[in-house]
XYZ file of C-alpha atoms in Angstrom:
188
model
C 47.580 56.042 0.668
C 49.968 53.188 0.536
C 48.018 51.495 3.576
C 44.809 52.019 1.357
C 46.346 50.092 -1.421
C 47.956 47.187 0.574
C 44.255 46.750 2.177
C 42.658 46.767 -1.138
C 45.138 44.373 -2.643
C 44.771 41.927 0.606
C 40.993 42.146 0.447
C 41.214 40.976 -3.611
C 43.813 38.231 -2.909
C 41.185 36.801 -0.179
C 38.207 37.199 -2.460
C 40.224 35.194 -5.303
C 41.367 32.617 -2.918
C 37.859 32.243 -1.862
C 36.644 32.129 -5.298
C 39.261 29.363 -6.377
C 38.119 27.422 -3.061
C 34.702 27.458 -4.268
C 35.471 26.317 -7.786
C 37.691 23.402 -6.530
C 34.842 22.503 -4.116
C 32.104 22.051 -6.773
C 34.194 20.206 -9.212
C 32.043 16.977 -9.961
C 33.328 14.023 -8.234
C 30.158 11.785 -9.474
C 30.267 10.092 -12.934
C 26.982 9.838 -14.906
C 26.145 6.317 -13.710
C 26.786 7.343 -9.995
C 24.450 10.279 -10.282
C 21.819 8.236 -11.643
C 22.103 5.666 -8.949
C 22.081 8.601 -6.469
C 18.687 9.781 -7.996
C 17.093 6.557 -7.937
C 18.043 5.971 -4.075
C 16.033 9.495 -3.547
C 13.456 8.430 -5.437
C 12.998 4.969 -3.472
C 13.226 7.334 -0.161
C 10.648 9.662 -1.163
C 7.052 8.928 0.356
C 3.777 10.354 -0.857
C 1.064 10.669 2.130
C -2.588 11.380 1.378
C -5.412 11.515 4.018
C -9.106 10.690 3.620
C -8.508 8.566 0.572
C -10.895 6.905 -1.500
C -9.444 4.282 -4.003
C -12.311 2.985 -6.740
C -11.469 -0.386 -8.543
C -13.247 -1.226 -11.903
C -12.783 -3.995 -14.123
C -13.678 -3.340 -17.786
C -15.723 -0.405 -16.364
C -17.664 -2.478 -14.102
C -17.242 -0.922 -10.291
C -15.770 -3.726 -8.148
C -14.567 -2.046 -5.127
C -14.121 0.868 -3.167
C -11.575 1.114 -0.556
C -11.435 4.010 2.153
C -8.369 4.765 4.503
C -7.961 7.801 6.794
C -4.070 7.854 5.962
C -2.358 6.345 2.672
C 1.267 6.254 1.968
C 2.744 5.521 -1.279
C 6.259 4.447 -1.770
C 7.144 4.953 -5.526
C 10.220 2.644 -5.683
C 11.207 1.741 -9.318
C 11.213 -2.135 -8.858
C 8.343 -2.560 -6.280
C 6.107 0.334 -5.735
C 3.391 0.005 -2.974
C 0.629 1.723 -1.339
C 0.583 1.264 2.562
C -2.568 2.198 4.977
C -1.314 1.866 8.198
C -4.355 3.332 10.201
C -6.863 0.867 8.896
C -9.184 0.357 5.787
C -12.834 -0.148 5.097
C -14.071 -1.261 1.938
C -17.045 -2.231 -0.232
C -17.237 -5.174 -2.835
C -19.865 -4.711 -5.401
C -21.454 -7.352 -8.105
C -22.069 -6.413 -11.828
C -25.081 -4.293 -10.974
C -23.290 -1.964 -8.510
C -24.921 -3.488 -5.478
C -22.815 -3.972 -2.243
C -22.177 -7.661 -1.833
C -20.022 -7.471 1.114
C -17.991 -5.041 3.468
C -14.594 -5.446 4.904
C -12.539 -3.751 7.726
C -8.909 -4.231 9.039
C -6.464 -2.251 10.692
C -3.509 -2.491 8.234
C -3.385 -2.980 4.388
C -0.470 -3.069 1.801
C -1.100 -2.672 -1.854
C 1.744 -4.177 -4.031
C 1.027 -2.019 -7.426
C 3.221 -4.315 -10.018
C 1.902 -7.717 -8.253
C -1.567 -5.990 -8.263
C -1.893 -7.881 -4.729
C -3.568 -6.366 -1.604
C -2.650 -7.855 1.835
C -4.935 -7.001 4.511
C -3.917 -7.671 8.130
C -5.029 -7.054 11.515
C -8.461 -7.726 13.000
C -9.682 -8.408 9.473
C -13.628 -8.580 9.633
C -15.701 -9.234 6.492
C -19.649 -9.226 6.505
C -21.429 -10.363 3.203
C -24.978 -9.606 2.019
C -26.005 -13.021 3.324
C -25.156 -12.021 6.897
C -22.038 -14.198 7.183
C -19.507 -12.850 8.843
C -15.747 -13.868 8.463
C -12.882 -12.979 10.812
C -9.183 -13.568 10.093
C -5.563 -11.867 10.717
C -4.872 -11.595 7.125
C -6.354 -11.774 3.681
C -4.779 -11.588 0.408
C -6.608 -10.215 -2.475
C -5.361 -11.224 -6.040
C -7.023 -8.282 -8.232
C -5.841 -10.039 -11.569
C -7.336 -13.503 -10.434
C -10.417 -11.886 -8.629
C -9.711 -14.261 -6.094
C -9.296 -13.544 -1.782
C -7.493 -16.181 0.084
C -5.795 -16.655 3.521
C -3.471 -19.586 4.696
C -4.127 -18.241 8.334
C -6.962 -19.527 10.866
C -10.328 -18.195 9.890
C -13.659 -17.996 11.703
C -17.110 -17.860 9.684
C -20.422 -17.206 11.406
C -23.084 -18.302 9.148
C -26.126 -16.022 10.187
C -26.778 -17.157 13.714
C -26.985 -20.729 12.777
C -23.138 -22.163 13.154
C -19.913 -21.028 13.197
C -17.073 -22.509 11.415
C -13.398 -22.605 12.127
C -10.549 -23.432 9.608
C -7.089 -23.181 8.638
C -7.254 -21.548 5.213
C -9.857 -19.794 3.163
C -10.487 -18.893 -0.318
C -13.202 -16.678 -1.970
C -14.444 -14.606 -4.786
C -14.091 -11.025 -4.398
C -17.667 -10.747 -3.106
C -17.321 -13.181 -0.414
C -20.286 -14.993 -1.268
C -18.800 -18.547 -2.871
C -16.177 -19.381 -0.646
C -14.426 -22.536 0.654
C -12.218 -23.911 3.536
C -8.872 -25.457 3.079
C -8.883 -27.465 6.345
C -11.897 -27.416 8.715
C -10.811 -27.525 12.313
C -14.339 -27.330 14.007
C -17.858 -26.436 13.589
C -19.958 -24.930 16.372
C -23.687 -25.079 16.204
């Protein structure tokens, strides 16, 4: 019987040591500010992913654009949240009557939510309702100013009449009214 009591006491001692070690290990080591900082870091590392996305942009209830992307990733960072479309985008831009004025395609886009700017990159191609084709490596869409521009080389095919090459480009959202910053060549 004595052996049995020693065995129980030894097991109780082991359990007590294990419980004490657990409470010592779980003692909070972080201040409230440190925990807040850790949570913000965790939030900045999170990524929301969606497939077959359709974004609709309106201004004062008027449809301005529809953007389609096979994959969209949202990075909800506190200071600079953004949406990334790494597998390409397609977009249609509309006039005030809901008619398509132009269509755009590209291999990559990133939407900076707080700045209200979308950068469209890599094989950017736009065709407007006048059958004019615009090609460049990058376009910036400033949604607040309703302006699209680029500092990169641009090539515009005006129907089948001529091709204009330029450095820099600026346009309204429909790509109907545009101007070049520096024309580098015209081919008839």
